PDB file of C-alpha atoms and ligand atoms in Angstrom:
ATOM      1  CA  MET A   1     103.901 109.761  70.724  1.00 50.00           C
ATOM      2  CA  ARG A   2     103.852 109.458  74.488  1.00 49.00           C
ATOM      3  CA  LEU A   3     100.799 108.219  76.359  1.00 52.00           C
ATOM      4  CA  GLY A   4     101.365 108.662  80.065  1.00 59.00           C
ATOM      5  CA  SER A   5     104.042 106.112  80.809  1.00 83.00           C
ATOM      6  CA  ILE A   6     103.716 104.313  77.491  1.00 90.00           C
ATOM      7  CA  LEU A   7     105.727 105.057  74.371  1.00 93.00           C
ATOM      8  CA  MET A   8     103.960 104.277  71.126  1.00 94.00           C
ATOM      9  CA  VAL A   9     105.935 103.868  67.934  1.00 96.00           C
ATOM     10  CA  THR A  10     104.478 103.235  64.494  1.00 96.00           C
ATOM     11  CA  VAL A  11     106.861 101.340  62.244  1.00 97.00           C
ATOM     12  CA  PRO A  12     106.739 102.571  58.615  1.00 95.00           C
ATOM     13  CA  SER A  13     105.267 100.158  56.058  1.00 94.00           C
ATOM     14  CA  ASP A  14     108.301  99.431  53.906  1.00 94.00           C
ATOM     15  CA  PRO A  15     111.404 100.636  55.727  1.00 95.00           C
ATOM     16  CA  ASP A  16     114.926 100.113  54.442  1.00 94.00           C
ATOM     17  CA  ASP A  17     117.505  98.584  56.790  1.00 94.00           C
ATOM     18  CA  ASP A  18     118.937 101.956  57.831  1.00 95.00           C
ATOM     19  CA  THR A  19     115.492 103.245  58.731  1.00 96.00           C
ATOM     20  CA  ILE A  20     114.906 100.226  60.981  1.00 96.00           C
ATOM     21  CA  SER A  21     118.282 100.680  62.650  1.00 95.00           C
ATOM     22  CA  ASP A  22     117.589 104.405  63.150  1.00 96.00           C
ATOM     23  CA  LEU A  23     114.234 103.556  64.640  1.00 96.00           C
ATOM     24  CA  GLN A  24     115.967 101.306  67.170  1.00 96.00           C
ATOM     25  CA  VAL A  25     118.286 104.115  68.236  1.00 96.00           C
ATOM     26  CA  ARG A  26     115.380 106.575  68.474  1.00 95.00           C
ATOM     27  CA  ILE A  27     113.298 104.168  70.552  1.00 95.00           C
ATOM     28  CA  LEU A  28     116.129 103.536  72.994  1.00 95.00           C
ATOM     29  CA  SER A  29     116.874 107.231  73.470  1.00 94.00           C
ATOM     30  CA  SER A  30     113.172 108.031  73.908  1.00 92.00           C
ATOM     31  CA  MET A  31     112.876 105.319  76.547  1.00 91.00           C
ATOM     32  CA  GLU A  32     115.953 106.670  78.257  1.00 89.00           C
ATOM     33  CA  GLY A  33     114.770 110.252  78.213  1.00 87.00           C
ATOM     34  CA  SER A  34     111.324 109.510  79.576  1.00 85.00           C
ATOM     35  CA  THR A  35     109.518 107.871  82.426  1.00 84.00           C
ATOM     36  CA  ALA A  36     107.947 105.393  79.985  1.00 86.00           C
ATOM     37  CA  LEU A  37     107.867 101.834  81.290  1.00 89.00           C
ATOM     38  CA  GLY A  38     106.071 100.385  78.335  1.00 94.00           C
ATOM     39  CA  LEU A  39     106.507 100.397  74.568  1.00 96.00           C
ATOM     40  CA  ILE A  40     103.929  99.610  71.930  1.00 97.00           C
ATOM     41  CA  LEU A  41     105.421  98.822  68.546  1.00 97.00           C
ATOM     42  CA  ASP A  42     102.671  99.227  65.990  1.00 98.00           C
ATOM     43  CA  ILE A  43     103.564  97.124  62.936  1.00 98.00           C
ATOM     44  CA  SER A  44     100.074  97.090  61.442  1.00 98.00           C
ATOM     45  CA  THR A  45     101.166  98.658  58.152  1.00 97.00           C
ATOM     46  CA  VAL A  46     104.352  96.588  57.835  1.00 97.00           C
ATOM     47  CA  GLN A  47     104.144  94.380  54.746  1.00 96.00           C
ATOM     48  CA  THR A  48     107.447  92.545  54.910  1.00 96.00           C
ATOM     49  CA  VAL A  49     109.079  91.030  57.960  1.00 96.00           C
ATOM     50  CA  ASP A  50     112.341  89.477  56.870  1.00 96.00           C
ATOM     51  CA  SER A  51     115.292  88.234  58.903  1.00 95.00           C
ATOM     52  CA  PHE A  52     116.862  91.676  59.252  1.00 95.00           C
ATOM     53  CA  PHE A  53     113.644  93.252  60.439  1.00 96.00           C
ATOM     54  CA  ALA A  54     112.950  90.403  62.874  1.00 95.00           C
ATOM     55  CA  ARG A  55     116.478  90.491  64.258  1.00 94.00           C
ATOM     56  CA  THR A  56     116.420  94.261  64.802  1.00 95.00           C
ATOM     57  CA  ILE A  57     113.001  94.191  66.441  1.00 95.00           C
ATOM     58  CA  THR A  58     113.939  91.286  68.719  1.00 95.00           C
ATOM     59  CA  GLU A  59     117.148  93.080  69.659  1.00 95.00           C
ATOM     60  CA  THR A  60     115.266  96.309  70.377  1.00 96.00           C
ATOM     61  CA  VAL A  61     112.798  94.511  72.636  1.00 96.00           C
ATOM     62  CA  GLN A  62     115.695  92.914  74.537  1.00 95.00           C
ATOM     63  CA  MET A  63     117.402  96.277  74.960  1.00 95.00           C
ATOM     64  CA  VAL A  64     114.191  97.922  76.139  1.00 95.00           C
ATOM     65  CA  SER A  65     113.811  95.076  78.594  1.00 94.00           C
ATOM     66  CA  LEU A  66     117.336  95.621  79.921  1.00 93.00           C
ATOM     67  CA  MET A  67     116.348  99.240  80.476  1.00 91.00           C
ATOM     68  CA  GLY A  68     113.393  98.041  82.524  1.00 91.00           C
ATOM     69  CA  GLY A  69     110.703  98.449  79.875  1.00 94.00           C
ATOM     70  CA  ILE A  70     108.086  96.057  78.526  1.00 95.00           C
ATOM     71  CA  THR A  71     107.208  95.874  74.813  1.00 97.00           C
ATOM     72  CA  VAL A  72     104.021  94.741  73.115  1.00 97.00           C
ATOM     73  CA  LEU A  73     104.041  94.166  69.362  1.00 97.00           C
ATOM     74  CA  SER A  74     100.815  95.341  67.841  1.00 98.00           C
ATOM     75  CA  GLY A  75      98.828  94.579  64.703  1.00 97.00           C
ATOM     76  CA  MET A  76     100.891  92.114  62.697  1.00 97.00           C
ATOM     77  CA  GLN A  77      99.048  91.381  59.440  1.00 97.00           C
ATOM     78  CA  ALA A  78      97.881  87.783  58.966  1.00 97.00           C
ATOM     79  CA  ALA A  79      99.856  87.327  55.736  1.00 97.00           C
ATOM     80  CA  VAL A  80     102.960  88.599  57.493  1.00 97.00           C
ATOM     81  CA  ALA A  81     102.444  86.246  60.441  1.00 95.00           C
ATOM     82  CA  VAL A  82     102.097  83.250  58.093  1.00 96.00           C
ATOM     83  CA  THR A  83     105.191  84.234  56.116  1.00 97.00           C
ATOM     84  CA  THR A  84     107.340  84.995  59.135  1.00 95.00           C
ATOM     85  CA  THR A  85     106.556  81.601  60.641  1.00 94.00           C
ATOM     86  CA  GLN A  86     107.224  79.776  57.379  1.00 95.00           C
ATOM     87  CA  LEU A  87     110.497  81.621  56.973  1.00 94.00           C
ATOM     88  CA  GLY A  88     111.501  80.131  60.300  1.00 91.00           C
ATOM     89  CA  LEU A  89     111.658  83.352  62.252  1.00 90.00           C
ATOM     90  CA  THR A  90     110.496  83.582  65.791  1.00 84.00           C
ATOM     91  CA  LEU A  91     109.993  86.955  67.287  1.00 84.00           C
ATOM     92  CA  GLY A  92     111.104  85.409  70.520  1.00 77.00           C
ATOM     93  CA  SER A  93     108.533  85.594  73.223  1.00 84.00           C
ATOM     94  CA  ILE A  94     107.478  89.159  72.524  1.00 94.00           C
ATOM     95  CA  PRO A  95     103.900  89.712  73.695  1.00 95.00           C
ATOM     96  CA  THR A  96     101.632  90.537  70.767  1.00 96.00           C
ATOM     97  CA  ALA A  97      98.210  92.114  70.376  1.00 97.00           C
ATOM     98  CA  LEU A  98      95.698  92.400  67.563  1.00 97.00           C
ATOM     99  CA  ASN A  99      95.592  96.179  67.579  1.00 97.00           C
ATOM    100  CA  VAL A 100      96.777  99.203  69.513  1.00 97.00           C
ATOM    101  CA  ASP A 101      93.737  99.281  71.836  1.00 97.00           C
ATOM    102  CA  ARG A 102      94.354  95.712  72.890  1.00 97.00           C
ATOM    103  CA  ALA A 103      98.075  96.331  73.107  1.00 97.00           C
ATOM    104  CA  MET A 104      97.360  99.084  75.648  1.00 95.00           C
ATOM    105  CA  ILE A 105      95.328  96.679  77.755  1.00 95.00           C
ATOM    106  CA  THR A 106      97.971  93.934  77.502  1.00 96.00           C
ATOM    107  CA  LEU A 107     100.700  96.373  78.423  1.00 94.00           C
ATOM    108  CA  GLN A 108      98.784  97.729  81.394  1.00 91.00           C
ATOM    109  CA  HIS A 109      98.264  94.153  82.599  1.00 92.00           C
ATOM    110  CA  LEU A 110     101.939  93.332  82.227  1.00 93.00           C
ATOM    111  CA  LEU A 111     103.019  96.507  83.984  1.00 90.00           C
ATOM    112  CA  GLU A 112     100.548  95.883  86.779  1.00 88.00           C
ATOM    113  CA  GLU A 113     101.701  92.278  87.112  1.00 89.00           C
ATOM    114  CA  ARG A 114     105.268  93.422  87.408  1.00 87.00           C
ATOM    115  CA  ARG A 115     104.399  96.119  89.924  1.00 84.00           C
ATOM    116  CA  LEU A 116     102.776  93.486  92.127  1.00 86.00           C
ATOM    117  CA  SER A 117     105.540  90.915  91.868  1.00 82.00           C
TER     118      SER A 117
ATOM    119  CA  MET B   1      98.197  97.390  25.719  1.00 35.00           C
ATOM    120  CA  THR B   2     101.757  96.605  26.626  1.00 42.00           C
ATOM    121  CA  ILE B   3     102.442  94.324  29.518  1.00 48.00           C
ATOM    122  CA  LEU B   4     105.811  94.817  31.052  1.00 52.00           C
ATOM    123  CA  ASP B   5     106.675  91.302  32.079  1.00 63.00           C
ATOM    124  CA  VAL B   6     110.432  91.509  32.361  1.00 72.00           C
ATOM    125  CA  ALA B   7     112.172  93.928  34.642  1.00 92.00           C
ATOM    126  CA  GLU B   8     115.473  94.345  36.383  1.00 94.00           C
ATOM    127  CA  ILE B   9     116.855  96.393  39.198  1.00 96.00           C
ATOM    128  CA  ALA B  10     120.492  96.905  40.042  1.00 97.00           C
ATOM    129  CA  ILE B  11     121.337  96.399  43.690  1.00 98.00           C
ATOM    130  CA  VAL B  12     124.003  98.990  44.382  1.00 98.00           C
ATOM    131  CA  ASN B  13     123.071 100.376  47.748  1.00 96.00           C
ATOM    132  CA  GLU B  14     120.894  99.281  50.582  1.00 95.00           C
ATOM    133  CA  GLN B  15     117.804 101.254  49.488  1.00 96.00           C
ATOM    134  CA  ASP B  16     117.762  99.272  46.237  1.00 97.00           C
ATOM    135  CA  ILE B  17     116.497  96.324  48.304  1.00 97.00           C
ATOM    136  CA  VAL B  18     113.351  98.372  48.968  1.00 97.00           C
ATOM    137  CA  VAL B  19     113.083  99.268  45.275  1.00 96.00           C
ATOM    138  CA  ALA B  20     113.343  95.573  44.331  1.00 97.00           C
ATOM    139  CA  ARG B  21     110.704  94.660  46.938  1.00 97.00           C
ATOM    140  CA  LYS B  22     108.311  97.281  45.527  1.00 96.00           C
ATOM    141  CA  GLY B  23     108.781  96.188  41.912  1.00 96.00           C
ATOM    142  CA  ILE B  24     108.400  92.515  42.756  1.00 97.00           C
ATOM    143  CA  ARG B  25     105.303  93.188  44.848  1.00 97.00           C
ATOM    144  CA  GLU B  26     103.691  94.936  41.883  1.00 95.00           C
ATOM    145  CA  ALA B  27     104.689  92.106  39.554  1.00 95.00           C
ATOM    146  CA  ALA B  28     103.327  89.447  41.936  1.00 96.00           C
ATOM    147  CA  VAL B  29     100.029  91.305  42.337  1.00 96.00           C
ATOM    148  CA  GLY B  30      99.919  91.654  38.540  1.00 93.00           C
ATOM    149  CA  VAL B  31     100.324  87.912  38.067  1.00 93.00           C
ATOM    150  CA  GLY B  32      97.303  87.428  40.319  1.00 94.00           C
ATOM    151  CA  PHE B  33      98.836  86.022  43.484  1.00 96.00           C
ATOM    152  CA  GLY B  34      96.823  86.427  46.670  1.00 96.00           C
ATOM    153  CA  LEU B  35      98.078  88.531  49.563  1.00 97.00           C
ATOM    154  CA  THR B  36      99.748  85.658  51.432  1.00 97.00           C
ATOM    155  CA  ASP B  37     101.675  84.488  48.381  1.00 97.00           C
ATOM    156  CA  VAL B  38     102.592  88.076  47.494  1.00 98.00           C
ATOM    157  CA  THR B  39     103.963  88.456  51.008  1.00 98.00           C
ATOM    158  CA  ARG B  40     105.900  85.170  50.715  1.00 98.00           C
ATOM    159  CA  ILE B  41     107.403  86.216  47.372  1.00 98.00           C
ATOM    160  CA  VAL B  42     108.369  89.718  48.531  1.00 98.00           C
ATOM    161  CA  THR B  43     109.867  88.388  51.770  1.00 98.00           C
ATOM    162  CA  ALA B  44     111.976  85.800  49.902  1.00 98.00           C
ATOM    163  CA  ALA B  45     113.045  88.554  47.485  1.00 98.00           C
ATOM    164  CA  SER B  46     114.034  90.770  50.390  1.00 98.00           C
ATOM    165  CA  GLU B  47     116.273  88.026  51.843  1.00 98.00           C
ATOM    166  CA  LEU B  48     117.944  87.200  48.538  1.00 98.00           C
ATOM    167  CA  SER B  49     118.425  90.860  47.501  1.00 98.00           C
ATOM    168  CA  ARG B  50     120.071  91.546  50.825  1.00 97.00           C
ATOM    169  CA  ASN B  51     122.438  88.617  50.277  1.00 98.00           C
ATOM    170  CA  VAL B  52     123.342  90.092  46.871  1.00 98.00           C
ATOM    171  CA  TYR B  53     124.041  93.421  48.561  1.00 98.00           C
ATOM    172  CA  ILE B  54     125.905  92.129  51.614  1.00 97.00           C
ATOM    173  CA  TYR B  55     127.789  89.094  50.339  1.00 98.00           C
ATOM    174  CA  GLY B  56     127.814  89.648  46.573  1.00 98.00           C
ATOM    175  CA  GLY B  57     128.872  93.287  46.843  1.00 97.00           C
ATOM    176  CA  GLY B  58     125.851  94.276  44.757  1.00 98.00           C
ATOM    177  CA  GLY B  59     124.356  92.787  41.635  1.00 98.00           C
ATOM    178  CA  LEU B  60     121.189  92.426  39.671  1.00 98.00           C
ATOM    179  CA  VAL B  61     117.627  91.355  40.422  1.00 98.00           C
ATOM    180  CA  THR B  62     115.677  90.293  37.347  1.00 97.00           C
ATOM    181  CA  TRP B  63     112.135  88.987  37.144  1.00 97.00           C
ATOM    182  CA  ARG B  64     109.758  87.772  34.520  1.00 95.00           C
ATOM    183  CA  VAL B  65     106.211  86.610  34.415  1.00 93.00           C
ATOM    184  CA  LEU B  66     105.913  82.980  33.346  1.00 91.00           C
ATOM    185  CA  LEU B  67     103.038  82.435  30.963  1.00 87.00           C
ATOM    186  CA  GLY B  68     101.799  79.147  29.586  1.00 81.00           C
ATOM    187  CA  ASP B  69      99.930  76.224  31.104  1.00 82.00           C
ATOM    188  CA  ARG B  70     100.313  77.865  34.433  1.00 87.00           C
ATOM    189  CA  ARG B  71     101.245  81.384  35.334  1.00 91.00           C
ATOM    190  CA  GLY B  72     104.063  82.153  37.646  1.00 94.00           C
ATOM    191  CA  LEU B  73     106.796  84.544  38.584  1.00 96.00           C
ATOM    192  CA  GLU B  74     110.504  83.860  38.247  1.00 97.00           C
ATOM    193  CA  ILE B  75     113.075  86.028  39.980  1.00 98.00           C
ATOM    194  CA  ALA B  76     116.838  85.786  39.593  1.00 98.00           C
ATOM    195  CA  PHE B  77     119.351  87.342  41.988  1.00 98.00           C
ATOM    196  CA  SER B  78     122.842  87.505  40.555  1.00 98.00           C
ATOM    197  CA  ASP B  79     126.149  88.939  41.572  1.00 98.00           C
ATOM    198  CA  ASP B  80     129.780  88.542  40.600  1.00 97.00           C
ATOM    199  CA  GLY B  81     130.938  88.437  44.192  1.00 98.00           C
ATOM    200  CA  PRO B  82     133.050  85.807  45.958  1.00 98.00           C
ATOM    201  CA  GLY B  83     130.632  82.917  45.391  1.00 98.00           C
ATOM    202  CA  ILE B  84     129.542  80.327  47.931  1.00 98.00           C
ATOM    203  CA  GLU B  85     132.115  77.739  48.875  1.00 96.00           C
ATOM    204  CA  ASP B  86     129.847  75.211  50.569  1.00 97.00           C
ATOM    205  CA  LEU B  87     126.299  75.318  49.221  1.00 97.00           C
ATOM    206  CA  ASP B  88     124.945  72.675  51.609  1.00 97.00           C
ATOM    207  CA  LYS B  89     126.175  74.717  54.526  1.00 97.00           C
ATOM    208  CA  ALA B  90     124.717  77.950  53.129  1.00 97.00           C
ATOM    209  CA  MET B  91     121.314  76.256  52.869  1.00 97.00           C
ATOM    210  CA  GLN B  92     121.403  75.110  56.496  1.00 97.00           C
ATOM    211  CA  PRO B  93     119.144  77.064  58.839  1.00 95.00           C
ATOM    212  CA  GLY B  94     121.333  78.920  61.287  1.00 95.00           C
ATOM    213  CA  TYR B  95     124.507  79.000  59.214  1.00 96.00           C
ATOM    214  CA  THR B  96     125.907  82.476  58.658  1.00 96.00           C
ATOM    215  CA  SER B  97     129.353  83.680  57.689  1.00 96.00           C
ATOM    216  CA  GLY B  98     128.307  87.195  58.668  1.00 92.00           C
ATOM    217  CA  ARG B  99     126.186  88.704  61.398  1.00 89.00           C
ATOM    218  CA  GLY B 100     122.872  87.311  60.248  1.00 90.00           C
ATOM    219  CA  MET B 101     120.681  84.555  61.600  1.00 92.00           C
ATOM    220  CA  GLY B 102     121.370  82.220  58.705  1.00 96.00           C
ATOM    221  CA  MET B 103     117.680  82.142  57.851  1.00 96.00           C
ATOM    222  CA  GLY B 104     117.643  83.891  54.462  1.00 97.00           C
ATOM    223  CA  MET B 105     118.547  81.043  52.086  1.00 98.00           C
ATOM    224  CA  PRO B 106     116.637  78.168  53.730  1.00 97.00           C
ATOM    225  CA  GLY B 107     113.709  80.499  54.445  1.00 97.00           C
ATOM    226  CA  ALA B 108     113.490  81.730  50.839  1.00 98.00           C
ATOM    227  CA  LYS B 109     113.462  78.116  49.666  1.00 98.00           C
ATOM    228  CA  ARG B 110     110.514  77.324  51.936  1.00 97.00           C
ATOM    229  CA  LEU B 111     108.587  80.413  50.854  1.00 98.00           C
ATOM    230  CA  MET B 112     108.965  79.732  47.127  1.00 98.00           C
ATOM    231  CA  ASP B 113     108.027  76.672  45.021  1.00 97.00           C
ATOM    232  CA  GLU B 114     111.432  76.269  43.386  1.00 98.00           C
ATOM    233  CA  MET B 115     114.889  77.563  44.144  1.00 98.00           C
ATOM    234  CA  VAL B 116     118.094  76.898  42.220  1.00 98.00           C
ATOM    235  CA  VAL B 117     121.475  78.159  43.394  1.00 98.00           C
ATOM    236  CA  GLU B 118     124.386  78.366  40.995  1.00 98.00           C
ATOM    237  CA  SER B 119     127.619  79.582  42.467  1.00 98.00           C
ATOM    238  CA  ALA B 120     131.283  79.451  41.654  1.00 97.00           C
ATOM    239  CA  VAL B 121     134.007  80.640  43.988  1.00 98.00           C
ATOM    240  CA  GLY B 122     135.609  83.801  42.643  1.00 97.00           C
ATOM    241  CA  VAL B 123     132.994  84.122  39.888  1.00 98.00           C
ATOM    242  CA  GLY B 124     129.696  84.853  41.574  1.00 98.00           C
ATOM    243  CA  THR B 125     126.293  83.575  42.550  1.00 98.00           C
ATOM    244  CA  THR B 126     122.894  83.354  40.894  1.00 98.00           C
ATOM    245  CA  VAL B 127     119.855  82.292  42.874  1.00 98.00           C
ATOM    246  CA  THR B 128     116.704  81.694  40.829  1.00 98.00           C
ATOM    247  CA  VAL B 129     113.309  81.252  42.488  1.00 98.00           C
ATOM    248  CA  ARG B 130     109.872  80.537  41.090  1.00 97.00           C
ATOM    249  CA  LYS B 131     106.372  80.650  42.415  1.00 97.00           C
ATOM    250  CA  TRP B 132     103.421  79.207  40.528  1.00 96.00           C
ATOM    251  CA  LEU B 133      99.890  80.499  40.641  1.00 93.00           C
ATOM    252  CA  LEU B 134      97.224  78.108  41.954  1.00 80.00           C
ATOM    253  CA  HIS B 135      99.902  75.626  42.778  1.00 54.00           C
ATOM    254  CA  ARG B 136      99.189  75.682  46.455  1.00 49.00           C
ATOM    255  CA  TYR B 137      96.481  76.716  48.775  1.00 48.00           C
ATOM    256  CA  GLU B 138      96.753  80.243  50.121  1.00 45.00           C
TER     257      GLU B 138
HETATM  258  N1  ATP C   1     125.143  86.024  47.081  1.00 95.86           N
HETATM  259  C1  ATP C   1     125.976  85.428  47.925  1.00 95.86           C
HETATM  260  N2  ATP C   1     127.323  85.455  47.705  1.00 95.86           N
HETATM  261  C2  ATP C   1     128.174  84.861  48.573  1.00 95.86           C
HETATM  262  N3  ATP C   1     127.795  84.198  49.690  1.00 95.86           N
HETATM  263  C3  ATP C   1     126.487  84.141  49.958  1.00 95.86           C
HETATM  264  C4  ATP C   1     125.501  84.739  49.107  1.00 95.86           C
HETATM  265  N4  ATP C   1     124.282  84.490  49.625  1.00 95.86           N
HETATM  266  C5  ATP C   1     124.482  83.774  50.751  1.00 95.86           C
HETATM  267  N5  ATP C   1     125.797  83.549  50.963  1.00 95.86           N
HETATM  268  C6  ATP C   1     126.403  82.782  52.071  1.00 95.86           C
HETATM  269  O1  ATP C   1     125.413  81.930  52.608  1.00 95.86           O
HETATM  270  C7  ATP C   1     125.258  82.180  54.012  1.00 95.86           C
HETATM  271  C8  ATP C   1     123.837  81.933  54.417  1.00 95.86           C
HETATM  272  O2  ATP C   1     122.973  82.925  53.855  1.00 95.86           O
HETATM  273  P1  ATP C   1     121.593  83.250  54.573  1.00 95.86           P
HETATM  274  O3  ATP C   1     120.911  84.313  53.789  1.00 95.86           O
HETATM  275  O4  ATP C   1     120.872  81.974  54.799  1.00 95.86           O
HETATM  276  O5  ATP C   1     122.031  83.781  55.993  1.00 95.86           O
HETATM  277  P2  ATP C   1     122.694  85.189  56.396  1.00 95.86           P
HETATM  278  O6  ATP C   1     122.547  86.167  55.280  1.00 95.86           O
HETATM  279  O7  ATP C   1     124.049  84.918  56.887  1.00 95.86           O
HETATM  280  O8  ATP C   1     121.753  85.641  57.608  1.00 95.86           O
HETATM  281  P3  ATP C   1     120.257  86.225  57.486  1.00 95.86           P
HETATM  282  O9  ATP C   1     119.810  86.056  56.066  1.00 95.86           O
HETATM  283  O10 ATP C   1     119.453  85.404  58.432  1.00 95.86           O
HETATM  284  O11 ATP C   1     120.346  87.650  57.900  1.00 95.86           O
HETATM  285  C9  ATP C   1     125.744  83.589  54.192  1.00 95.86           C
HETATM  286  O12 ATP C   1     126.179  83.829  55.515  1.00 95.86           O
HETATM  287  C10 ATP C   1     126.890  83.653  53.195  1.00 95.86           C
HETATM  288  O13 ATP C   1     128.052  83.042  53.720  1.00 95.86           O
HETATM  289 MG1   MG C   2     120.742  86.456  54.253  1.00 95.86          MG
END
């Protein structure tokens, strides 16, 4: 779904590795084929963040960034946040938000900040 | 009423990791674990199933509900792949012989209460993990 210059992607709740990799490819080609400057990755239904998932998401955010886009990760469940941290994974320094509404605000701030700098 | 407390899933292709995650989630909920522990258990299972698939060339995930003084869940991940040459190294955060982050083994150990790795080069690997109910705070 495209919201003005923001691309919003909902990650499925229990994706297999291929699905996550496909999602990465689809996100990158959508960013390329649009004027979107921002990406919201909605992971609110995702129940399991393991090392493969974290690595692919981190990689995707880096690639989007190389293409000039900014990503906000939205809606990580509390149990998932606890587990991910205990597992030793860091999702780098990806900006996060509690829900999609807040992610929109965060993203607009970040885009505005960048426009001014 | 029959309680199915032993189950196994063959890890042949990549989607079987998802099947194992689903089955183990149901089992963990059935044992009575809270959401955070369920998430810990399923995440550890995801890491170890993927190791079976990637390094072991496929194998078997087996779990059983532990009944007795305390309830728990035991899950075994076994394969007859190449085995692990240096176990200490494999347990080190950051060590990978593949393209991973080297977080799966040490991470699974932290997420579970017990983890035992048995491995013989050329024979295979079995990783057994346990989580006990009411053993820890949520
Ligand atoms: N079932 C197995 N059979 C053979 N070798 C294994 C097995 N499981 C793990 N290993 C070895 O142990 C290493 C560490 O495993 P670990 O899961 O910690 O990291 P990884 O799989 O390399 O990366 P990540 O899990 O972060 O994606 C692996 O790179 C591999 O060499
Ligand atoms: Mg691994």
